Amino acid sequence: MLSYQHIYHAGNAADVQKHALLAWLLDALVSEGKSLSYLETHSGRGLYALNAREAVKTAEAASGVQKLERAFPEDHPWRRCLRIVREAAGRDAYPGSPVIAGLLLGQHDRMALAELHPKEHAALEEVMADFAAEVYREDGFSMASRICPPSPKRGVMVIDPSYEVKEDYTRLPGLIAGFARKWPEGIIALWYPLLTGGAHLEMLAALTAAHPGALRHEVRFPPAREGHRMEGSGMFVLNPPPGLADEAARITERFAKAQTAPVSGRKRR
């Protein structure tokens, strides 16, 4: 599927949940001082402008980063990344997960990123040039299968498909089982939407049955706009390291507290 472009959804509440949990996870792993690999199957363009026409059209960041950012402490790894990106690219810049990973990983860590959309891939290559990342224009599942197990074997795989290909819901349990067999040491993190129609439920039932020790973290929030079917966001993490469940619980509390808080009043340029 080459129609999806994340710029229409950048900085929304789902991004906050996913990126906050990922930033904490990577920061914790890096602090251990051992090299690691980072693989991402659906990378997008890596960096987004929230004042771009596409982002303004949907205005999803208003109920996302603009509403939720201050619910996180200033020293949280996700907020540290936000500050660095805004200082470099302007206050309307928002980092995708490849840039967050690039900012948190060390010089001896490996990054392998896949993006099939030609324009998104070209933008990703430009954005990640300073991070020494391997950027592939190919199907992300094929890239991950080809590389697994990576070197170093210690590391994280992020799977974040658009789910515009409906077969993803039925394919993912088998794909993840295959990645886990090839890379048993890997932390495999799948993002998924919570949809009003429940399209995600059968997939989650299969994943939970196959991986009972995984962390399943979900937050719920009002639809970003009228008619929007996403009412929450989830992360399913195989081999969760110590402390990740506690951080997930803190994220849930921050989302809950922020639901009644006013949206940030900063003006757009």
PDB file of C-alpha atoms in Angstrom:
ATOM      1  CA  MET A   1       0.000   0.000   0.000  1.00  0.00           C
ATOM      2  CA  LEU A   2       1.661   3.202  -1.217  1.00  0.00           C
ATOM      3  CA  SER A   3      -1.107   5.687  -0.427  1.00  0.00           C
ATOM      4  CA  TYR A   4      -0.455   6.114   3.299  1.00  0.00           C
ATOM      5  CA  GLN A   5       1.499   9.163   4.454  1.00  0.00           C
ATOM      6  CA  HIS A   6       1.847   9.698   8.180  1.00  0.00           C
ATOM      7  CA  ILE A   7       2.066  13.491   7.879  1.00  0.00           C
ATOM      8  CA  TYR A   8      -1.758  13.539   8.101  1.00  0.00           C
ATOM      9  CA  HIS A   9      -1.545  11.946  11.560  1.00  0.00           C
ATOM     10  CA  ALA A  10       1.830  13.095  12.898  1.00  0.00           C
ATOM     11  CA  GLY A  11       1.938  14.005  16.555  1.00  0.00           C
ATOM     12  CA  ASN A  12      -1.467  12.528  17.329  1.00  0.00           C
ATOM     13  CA  ALA A  13      -2.274  10.768  20.593  1.00  0.00           C
ATOM     14  CA  ALA A  14      -1.256   7.390  19.189  1.00  0.00           C
ATOM     15  CA  ASP A  15       2.163   8.810  18.298  1.00  0.00           C
ATOM     16  CA  VAL A  16       2.575  10.092  21.845  1.00  0.00           C
ATOM     17  CA  GLN A  17       1.875   6.685  23.366  1.00  0.00           C
ATOM     18  CA  LYS A  18       4.089   4.833  20.899  1.00  0.00           C
ATOM     19  CA  HIS A  19       6.969   7.298  20.960  1.00  0.00           C
ATOM     20  CA  ALA A  20       6.965   7.846  24.724  1.00  0.00           C
ATOM     21  CA  LEU A  21       7.133   4.106  25.396  1.00  0.00           C
ATOM     22  CA  LEU A  22       9.769   3.573  22.691  1.00  0.00           C
ATOM     23  CA  ALA A  23      11.931   6.477  23.883  1.00  0.00           C
ATOM     24  CA  TRP A  24      11.911   5.159  27.447  1.00  0.00           C
ATOM     25  CA  LEU A  25      12.748   1.655  26.228  1.00  0.00           C
ATOM     26  CA  LEU A  26      15.681   2.767  24.058  1.00  0.00           C
ATOM     27  CA  ASP A  27      17.019   5.103  26.742  1.00  0.00           C
ATOM     28  CA  ALA A  28      16.969   2.265  29.274  1.00  0.00           C
ATOM     29  CA  LEU A  29      18.744  -0.141  26.914  1.00  0.00           C
ATOM     30  CA  VAL A  30      21.405   2.385  25.924  1.00  0.00           C
ATOM     31  CA  SER A  31      22.108   3.170  29.580  1.00  0.00           C
ATOM     32  CA  GLU A  32      23.299  -0.423  30.021  1.00  0.00           C
ATOM     33  CA  GLY A  33      26.312   0.371  27.850  1.00  0.00           C
ATOM     34  CA  LYS A  34      26.023  -2.553  25.410  1.00  0.00           C
ATOM     35  CA  SER A  35      25.647  -2.244  21.647  1.00  0.00           C
ATOM     36  CA  LEU A  36      22.244  -2.970  20.135  1.00  0.00           C
ATOM     37  CA  SER A  37      20.353  -3.172  16.858  1.00  0.00           C
ATOM     38  CA  TYR A  38      17.256  -1.172  15.959  1.00  0.00           C
ATOM     39  CA  LEU A  39      15.011  -2.385  13.123  1.00  0.00           C
ATOM     40  CA  GLU A  40      11.879  -0.621  11.899  1.00  0.00           C
ATOM     41  CA  THR A  41       9.586  -2.052   9.244  1.00  0.00           C
ATOM     42  CA  HIS A  42       7.417   0.975   8.375  1.00  0.00           C
ATOM     43  CA  SER A  43       9.554   4.035   9.028  1.00  0.00           C
ATOM     44  CA  GLY A  44       7.750   6.905   7.310  1.00  0.00           C
ATOM     45  CA  ARG A  45       9.734  10.058   6.576  1.00  0.00           C
ATOM     46  CA  GLY A  46      11.280  10.326  10.049  1.00  0.00           C
ATOM     47  CA  LEU A  47      10.562  14.019  10.646  1.00  0.00           C
ATOM     48  CA  TYR A  48       7.284  15.927  10.326  1.00  0.00           C
ATOM     49  CA  ALA A  49       6.201  19.560  10.191  1.00  0.00           C
ATOM     50  CA  LEU A  50       3.020  20.038  12.193  1.00  0.00           C
ATOM     51  CA  ASN A  51       2.318  23.288  10.356  1.00  0.00           C
ATOM     52  CA  ALA A  52       2.328  21.499   6.992  1.00  0.00           C
ATOM     53  CA  ARG A  53      -0.894  21.623   4.987  1.00  0.00           C
ATOM     54  CA  GLU A  54      -1.558  17.900   5.477  1.00  0.00           C
ATOM     55  CA  ALA A  55      -1.108  18.029   9.252  1.00  0.00           C
ATOM     56  CA  VAL A  56      -3.196  21.189   9.618  1.00  0.00           C
ATOM     57  CA  LYS A  57      -5.981  19.620   7.554  1.00  0.00           C
ATOM     58  CA  THR A  58      -6.573  16.835  10.077  1.00  0.00           C
ATOM     59  CA  ALA A  59      -5.338  18.756  13.166  1.00  0.00           C
ATOM     60  CA  GLU A  60      -4.654  15.497  15.008  1.00  0.00           C
ATOM     61  CA  ALA A  61      -1.654  16.942  16.844  1.00  0.00           C
ATOM     62  CA  ALA A  62      -3.997  19.265  18.755  1.00  0.00           C
ATOM     63  CA  SER A  63      -5.307  16.354  20.814  1.00  0.00           C
ATOM     64  CA  GLY A  64      -1.927  14.634  20.727  1.00  0.00           C
ATOM     65  CA  VAL A  65       1.442  16.204  21.418  1.00  0.00           C
ATOM     66  CA  GLN A  66       0.005  19.684  21.961  1.00  0.00           C
ATOM     67  CA  LYS A  67      -2.319  18.387  24.671  1.00  0.00           C
ATOM     68  CA  LEU A  68      -0.221  15.594  26.173  1.00  0.00           C
ATOM     69  CA  GLU A  69       3.367  16.854  26.129  1.00  0.00           C
ATOM     70  CA  ARG A  70       3.226  18.642  29.463  1.00  0.00           C
ATOM     71  CA  ALA A  71       1.830  15.550  31.153  1.00  0.00           C
ATOM     72  CA  PHE A  72       5.346  14.095  30.846  1.00  0.00           C
ATOM     73  CA  PRO A  73       8.278  15.328  32.949  1.00  0.00           C
ATOM     74  CA  GLU A  74      10.820  17.499  31.167  1.00  0.00           C
ATOM     75  CA  ASP A  75      13.558  14.898  31.617  1.00  0.00           C
ATOM     76  CA  HIS A  76      11.541  12.113  29.983  1.00  0.00           C
ATOM     77  CA  PRO A  77      13.492  10.752  26.973  1.00  0.00           C
ATOM     78  CA  TRP A  78      10.619  11.556  24.611  1.00  0.00           C
ATOM     79  CA  ARG A  79      10.541  15.188  25.701  1.00  0.00           C
ATOM     80  CA  ARG A  80      14.322  15.396  25.430  1.00  0.00           C
ATOM     81  CA  CYS A  81      14.013  14.307  21.809  1.00  0.00           C
ATOM     82  CA  LEU A  82      11.293  16.886  21.180  1.00  0.00           C
ATOM     83  CA  ARG A  83      13.537  19.666  22.496  1.00  0.00           C
ATOM     84  CA  ILE A  84      16.497  18.620  20.346  1.00  0.00           C
ATOM     85  CA  VAL A  85      14.388  18.400  17.186  1.00  0.00           C
ATOM     86  CA  ARG A  86      12.674  21.739  17.762  1.00  0.00           C
ATOM     87  CA  GLU A  87      15.995  23.471  18.375  1.00  0.00           C
ATOM     88  CA  ALA A  88      17.305  22.089  15.085  1.00  0.00           C
ATOM     89  CA  ALA A  89      14.226  22.211  12.850  1.00  0.00           C
ATOM     90  CA  GLY A  90      11.789  24.675  14.413  1.00  0.00           C
ATOM     91  CA  ARG A  91       9.048  24.569  16.989  1.00  0.00           C
ATOM     92  CA  ASP A  92       6.571  22.879  14.627  1.00  0.00           C
ATOM     93  CA  ALA A  93       8.892  19.916  13.990  1.00  0.00           C
ATOM     94  CA  TYR A  94       7.884  16.510  15.308  1.00  0.00           C
ATOM     95  CA  PRO A  95      10.203  13.454  15.300  1.00  0.00           C
ATOM     96  CA  GLY A  96       9.039  10.085  14.074  1.00  0.00           C
ATOM     97  CA  SER A  97      10.401   6.924  15.643  1.00  0.00           C
ATOM     98  CA  PRO A  98      13.496   6.725  13.355  1.00  0.00           C
ATOM     99  CA  VAL A  99      14.680  10.150  14.523  1.00  0.00           C
ATOM    100  CA  ILE A 100      13.873   9.329  18.144  1.00  0.00           C
ATOM    101  CA  ALA A 101      15.959   6.186  17.809  1.00  0.00           C
ATOM    102  CA  GLY A 102      18.738   8.090  16.062  1.00  0.00           C
ATOM    103  CA  LEU A 103      18.906  10.637  18.864  1.00  0.00           C
ATOM    104  CA  LEU A 104      18.982   8.030  21.623  1.00  0.00           C
ATOM    105  CA  LEU A 105      21.203   5.304  20.163  1.00  0.00           C
ATOM    106  CA  GLY A 106      24.984   5.367  20.419  1.00  0.00           C
ATOM    107  CA  GLN A 107      27.565   5.494  17.637  1.00  0.00           C
ATOM    108  CA  HIS A 108      28.215   1.752  17.843  1.00  0.00           C
ATOM    109  CA  ASP A 109      24.537   0.800  17.601  1.00  0.00           C
ATOM    110  CA  ARG A 110      22.945  -0.353  14.337  1.00  0.00           C
ATOM    111  CA  MET A 111      19.834   1.096  12.678  1.00  0.00           C
ATOM    112  CA  ALA A 112      18.044  -0.602   9.762  1.00  0.00           C
ATOM    113  CA  LEU A 113      14.952   1.193   8.454  1.00  0.00           C
ATOM    114  CA  ALA A 114      12.512   0.208   5.712  1.00  0.00           C
ATOM    115  CA  GLU A 115      10.082   2.459   3.861  1.00  0.00           C
ATOM    116  CA  LEU A 116       8.416   1.470   0.587  1.00  0.00           C
ATOM    117  CA  HIS A 117       6.683   4.742  -0.367  1.00  0.00           C
ATOM    118  CA  PRO A 118       9.072   6.501  -2.819  1.00  0.00           C
ATOM    119  CA  LYS A 119       8.588  10.060  -1.521  1.00  0.00           C
ATOM    120  CA  GLU A 120       8.624   8.996   2.115  1.00  0.00           C
ATOM    121  CA  HIS A 121      11.729   6.913   1.486  1.00  0.00           C
ATOM    122  CA  ALA A 122      13.551   9.828  -0.155  1.00  0.00           C
ATOM    123  CA  ALA A 123      12.692  12.096   2.771  1.00  0.00           C
ATOM    124  CA  LEU A 124      13.765   9.416   5.244  1.00  0.00           C
ATOM    125  CA  GLU A 125      17.141   9.007   3.542  1.00  0.00           C
ATOM    126  CA  GLU A 126      17.763  12.744   3.785  1.00  0.00           C
ATOM    127  CA  VAL A 127      16.670  13.011   7.410  1.00  0.00           C
ATOM    128  CA  MET A 128      18.664   9.988   8.568  1.00  0.00           C
ATOM    129  CA  ALA A 129      21.889  10.848   6.699  1.00  0.00           C
ATOM    130  CA  ASP A 130      23.510  12.172   9.868  1.00  0.00           C
ATOM    131  CA  PHE A 131      22.623   9.063  11.883  1.00  0.00           C
ATOM    132  CA  ALA A 132      24.516   6.451   9.829  1.00  0.00           C
ATOM    133  CA  ALA A 133      21.310   4.450   9.402  1.00  0.00           C
ATOM    134  CA  GLU A 134      20.752   1.739   6.807  1.00  0.00           C
ATOM    135  CA  VAL A 135      17.690   2.958   4.881  1.00  0.00           C
ATOM    136  CA  TYR A 136      15.999   0.478   2.535  1.00  0.00           C
ATOM    137  CA  ARG A 137      13.249   1.042  -0.013  1.00  0.00           C
ATOM    138  CA  GLU A 138      11.603  -2.337   0.311  1.00  0.00           C
ATOM    139  CA  ASP A 139       8.795  -4.120   2.081  1.00  0.00           C
ATOM    140  CA  GLY A 140       9.526  -3.829   5.782  1.00  0.00           C
ATOM    141  CA  PHE A 141       8.605  -7.398   6.597  1.00  0.00           C
ATOM    142  CA  SER A 142      10.980  -8.636   3.896  1.00  0.00           C
ATOM    143  CA  MET A 143      13.761  -6.425   5.260  1.00  0.00           C
ATOM    144  CA  ALA A 144      13.245  -7.669   8.797  1.00  0.00           C
ATOM    145  CA  SER A 145      13.149 -11.291   7.695  1.00  0.00           C
ATOM    146  CA  ARG A 146      16.336 -10.836   5.669  1.00  0.00           C
ATOM    147  CA  ILE A 147      18.262  -9.162   8.492  1.00  0.00           C
ATOM    148  CA  CYS A 148      17.056 -11.254  11.434  1.00  0.00           C
ATOM    149  CA  PRO A 149      18.875 -12.120  13.547  1.00  0.00           C
ATOM    150  CA  PRO A 150      20.782  -8.832  13.324  1.00  0.00           C
ATOM    151  CA  SER A 151      24.198  -8.092  14.672  1.00  0.00           C
ATOM    152  CA  PRO A 152      24.369  -7.094  17.488  1.00  0.00           C
ATOM    153  CA  LYS A 153      21.718  -9.592  18.575  1.00  0.00           C
ATOM    154  CA  ARG A 154      20.637  -7.387  21.457  1.00  0.00           C
ATOM    155  CA  GLY A 155      18.029  -4.946  20.229  1.00  0.00           C
ATOM    156  CA  VAL A 156      14.551  -3.822  19.223  1.00  0.00           C
ATOM    157  CA  MET A 157      12.282  -4.266  16.216  1.00  0.00           C
ATOM    158  CA  VAL A 158       9.420  -1.794  15.764  1.00  0.00           C
ATOM    159  CA  ILE A 159       6.509  -2.870  13.567  1.00  0.00           C
ATOM    160  CA  ASP A 160       4.146  -0.012  12.796  1.00  0.00           C
ATOM    161  CA  PRO A 161       2.080  -0.723   9.661  1.00  0.00           C
ATOM    162  CA  SER A 162      -0.672   1.572   8.446  1.00  0.00           C
ATOM    163  CA  TYR A 163      -3.263  -1.245   8.594  1.00  0.00           C
ATOM    164  CA  GLU A 164      -4.723   0.107   5.368  1.00  0.00           C
ATOM    165  CA  VAL A 165      -3.896  -3.350   4.044  1.00  0.00           C
ATOM    166  CA  LYS A 166      -6.598  -5.264   5.933  1.00  0.00           C
ATOM    167  CA  GLU A 167      -4.682  -8.528   5.637  1.00  0.00           C
ATOM    168  CA  ASP A 168      -2.115  -7.098   8.070  1.00  0.00           C
ATOM    169  CA  TYR A 169      -4.392  -8.036  10.966  1.00  0.00           C
ATOM    170  CA  THR A 170      -4.380 -11.689   9.944  1.00  0.00           C
ATOM    171  CA  ARG A 171      -0.743 -11.803   8.770  1.00  0.00           C
ATOM    172  CA  LEU A 172       0.920 -10.200  11.764  1.00  0.00           C
ATOM    173  CA  PRO A 173       0.630 -13.025  14.327  1.00  0.00           C
ATOM    174  CA  GLY A 174       2.400 -15.419  11.956  1.00  0.00           C
ATOM    175  CA  LEU A 175       5.011 -12.852  10.930  1.00  0.00           C
ATOM    176  CA  ILE A 176       5.814 -11.973  14.524  1.00  0.00           C
ATOM    177  CA  ALA A 177       6.071 -15.651  15.464  1.00  0.00           C
ATOM    178  CA  GLY A 178       8.587 -16.066  12.664  1.00  0.00           C
ATOM    179  CA  PHE A 179      10.658 -13.065  13.763  1.00  0.00           C
ATOM    180  CA  ALA A 180      10.631 -14.345  17.341  1.00  0.00           C
ATOM    181  CA  ARG A 181      11.919 -17.748  16.238  1.00  0.00           C
ATOM    182  CA  LYS A 182      14.731 -16.195  14.196  1.00  0.00           C
ATOM    183  CA  TRP A 183      15.571 -13.578  16.818  1.00  0.00           C
ATOM    184  CA  PRO A 184      14.576 -14.937  20.255  1.00  0.00           C
ATOM    185  CA  GLU A 185      16.673 -12.294  22.032  1.00  0.00           C
ATOM    186  CA  GLY A 186      14.955  -9.410  20.257  1.00  0.00           C
ATOM    187  CA  ILE A 187      12.441  -7.058  21.786  1.00  0.00           C
ATOM    188  CA  ILE A 188       9.678  -6.970  19.170  1.00  0.00           C
ATOM    189  CA  ALA A 189       7.240  -4.066  19.542  1.00  0.00           C
ATOM    190  CA  LEU A 190       4.034  -3.942  17.497  1.00  0.00           C
ATOM    191  CA  TRP A 191       1.867  -0.825  17.376  1.00  0.00           C
ATOM    192  CA  TYR A 192      -1.841  -1.236  16.632  1.00  0.00           C
ATOM    193  CA  PRO A 193      -4.935   0.991  16.657  1.00  0.00           C
ATOM    194  CA  LEU A 194      -7.967   0.432  18.859  1.00  0.00           C
ATOM    195  CA  LEU A 195     -10.827   0.699  16.394  1.00  0.00           C
ATOM    196  CA  THR A 196     -14.542   1.129  16.971  1.00  0.00           C
ATOM    197  CA  GLY A 197     -15.272  -1.853  14.737  1.00  0.00           C
ATOM    198  CA  GLY A 198     -12.940  -4.151  16.683  1.00  0.00           C
ATOM    199  CA  ALA A 199     -10.821  -5.155  13.668  1.00  0.00           C
ATOM    200  CA  HIS A 200      -7.792  -5.511  15.944  1.00  0.00           C
ATOM    201  CA  LEU A 201      -9.341  -7.927  18.456  1.00  0.00           C
ATOM    202  CA  GLU A 202      -8.815 -11.237  16.662  1.00  0.00           C
ATOM    203  CA  MET A 203      -5.180 -10.349  15.983  1.00  0.00           C
ATOM    204  CA  LEU A 204      -4.596  -9.517  19.642  1.00  0.00           C
ATOM    205  CA  ALA A 205      -6.241 -12.713  20.799  1.00  0.00           C
ATOM    206  CA  ALA A 206      -3.859 -14.721  18.598  1.00  0.00           C
ATOM    207  CA  LEU A 207      -0.819 -12.739  19.751  1.00  0.00           C
ATOM    208  CA  THR A 208      -1.719 -13.045  23.436  1.00  0.00           C
ATOM    209  CA  ALA A 209      -2.246 -16.790  23.154  1.00  0.00           C
ATOM    210  CA  ALA A 210       1.089 -17.270  21.376  1.00  0.00           C
ATOM    211  CA  HIS A 211       3.120 -14.906  23.576  1.00  0.00           C
ATOM    212  CA  PRO A 212       1.669 -14.948  27.108  1.00  0.00           C
ATOM    213  CA  GLY A 213       4.717 -13.176  28.561  1.00  0.00           C
ATOM    214  CA  ALA A 214       4.417 -10.136  26.283  1.00  0.00           C
ATOM    215  CA  LEU A 215       3.468  -6.675  27.506  1.00  0.00           C
ATOM    216  CA  ARG A 216       0.171  -5.354  26.152  1.00  0.00           C
ATOM    217  CA  HIS A 217      -0.242  -1.640  26.777  1.00  0.00           C
ATOM    218  CA  GLU A 218      -3.261   0.342  25.628  1.00  0.00           C
ATOM    219  CA  VAL A 219      -4.504   3.883  26.121  1.00  0.00           C
ATOM    220  CA  ARG A 220      -7.854   5.251  25.096  1.00  0.00           C
ATOM    221  CA  PHE A 221      -8.707   8.743  23.952  1.00  0.00           C
ATOM    222  CA  PRO A 222     -11.554  10.524  22.136  1.00  0.00           C
ATOM    223  CA  PRO A 223     -11.528  10.286  18.321  1.00  0.00           C
ATOM    224  CA  ALA A 224      -9.355  13.030  16.823  1.00  0.00           C
ATOM    225  CA  ARG A 225     -12.284  14.276  14.753  1.00  0.00           C
ATOM    226  CA  GLU A 226     -15.872  13.383  13.940  1.00  0.00           C
ATOM    227  CA  GLY A 227     -16.149  10.064  12.163  1.00  0.00           C
ATOM    228  CA  HIS A 228     -12.627   8.947  13.082  1.00  0.00           C
ATOM    229  CA  ARG A 229     -12.705   5.251  13.988  1.00  0.00           C
ATOM    230  CA  MET A 230      -9.589   5.157  16.177  1.00  0.00           C
ATOM    231  CA  GLU A 231     -10.434   5.447  19.854  1.00  0.00           C
ATOM    232  CA  GLY A 232      -7.148   4.314  21.329  1.00  0.00           C
ATOM    233  CA  SER A 233      -3.647   3.044  20.726  1.00  0.00           C
ATOM    234  CA  GLY A 234      -1.788  -0.103  21.721  1.00  0.00           C
ATOM    235  CA  MET A 235       1.694  -1.567  21.909  1.00  0.00           C
ATOM    236  CA  PHE A 236       2.338  -5.329  22.092  1.00  0.00           C
ATOM    237  CA  VAL A 237       5.930  -5.973  23.194  1.00  0.00           C
ATOM    238  CA  LEU A 238       7.691  -9.337  23.209  1.00  0.00           C
ATOM    239  CA  ASN A 239      10.547  -9.737  25.708  1.00  0.00           C
ATOM    240  CA  PRO A 240       9.734  -6.538  27.630  1.00  0.00           C
ATOM    241  CA  PRO A 241      12.729  -5.527  29.774  1.00  0.00           C
ATOM    242  CA  PRO A 242      12.442  -4.785  33.510  1.00  0.00           C
ATOM    243  CA  GLY A 243      10.736  -1.480  34.177  1.00  0.00           C
ATOM    244  CA  LEU A 244       8.829  -1.236  30.884  1.00  0.00           C
ATOM    245  CA  ALA A 245       5.527  -2.313  32.444  1.00  0.00           C
ATOM    246  CA  ASP A 246       5.946   0.343  35.135  1.00  0.00           C
ATOM    247  CA  GLU A 247       6.612   3.001  32.501  1.00  0.00           C
ATOM    248  CA  ALA A 248       3.552   1.844  30.557  1.00  0.00           C
ATOM    249  CA  ALA A 249       1.452   2.301  33.696  1.00  0.00           C
ATOM    250  CA  ARG A 250       2.816   5.825  34.134  1.00  0.00           C
ATOM    251  CA  ILE A 251       1.926   6.654  30.526  1.00  0.00           C
ATOM    252  CA  THR A 252      -1.626   5.426  31.141  1.00  0.00           C
ATOM    253  CA  GLU A 253      -1.899   7.734  34.176  1.00  0.00           C
ATOM    254  CA  ARG A 254      -0.595  10.698  32.200  1.00  0.00           C
ATOM    255  CA  PHE A 255      -3.115  10.120  29.416  1.00  0.00           C
ATOM    256  CA  ALA A 256      -5.942   9.860  31.929  1.00  0.00           C
ATOM    257  CA  LYS A 257      -4.977  13.096  33.678  1.00  0.00           C
ATOM    258  CA  ALA A 258      -4.526  14.978  30.409  1.00  0.00           C
ATOM    259  CA  GLN A 259      -7.989  14.145  29.075  1.00  0.00           C
ATOM    260  CA  THR A 260      -9.535  16.974  31.121  1.00  0.00           C
ATOM    261  CA  ALA A 261      -6.678  19.435  30.596  1.00  0.00           C
ATOM    262  CA  PRO A 262      -7.032  22.290  28.040  1.00  0.00           C
ATOM    263  CA  VAL A 263      -5.176  22.055  24.738  1.00  0.00           C
ATOM    264  CA  SER A 264      -1.935  24.059  24.650  1.00  0.00           C
ATOM    265  CA  GLY A 265      -2.645  27.630  23.673  1.00  0.00           C
ATOM    266  CA  ARG A 266       0.540  28.274  21.694  1.00  0.00           C
ATOM    267  CA  LYS A 267      -0.129  29.961  18.388  1.00  0.00           C
ATOM    268  CA  ARG A 268       0.720  28.496  15.041  1.00  0.00           C
ATOM    269  CA  ARG A 269       3.084  30.365  12.796  1.00  0.00           C
TER     270      ARG A 269
END
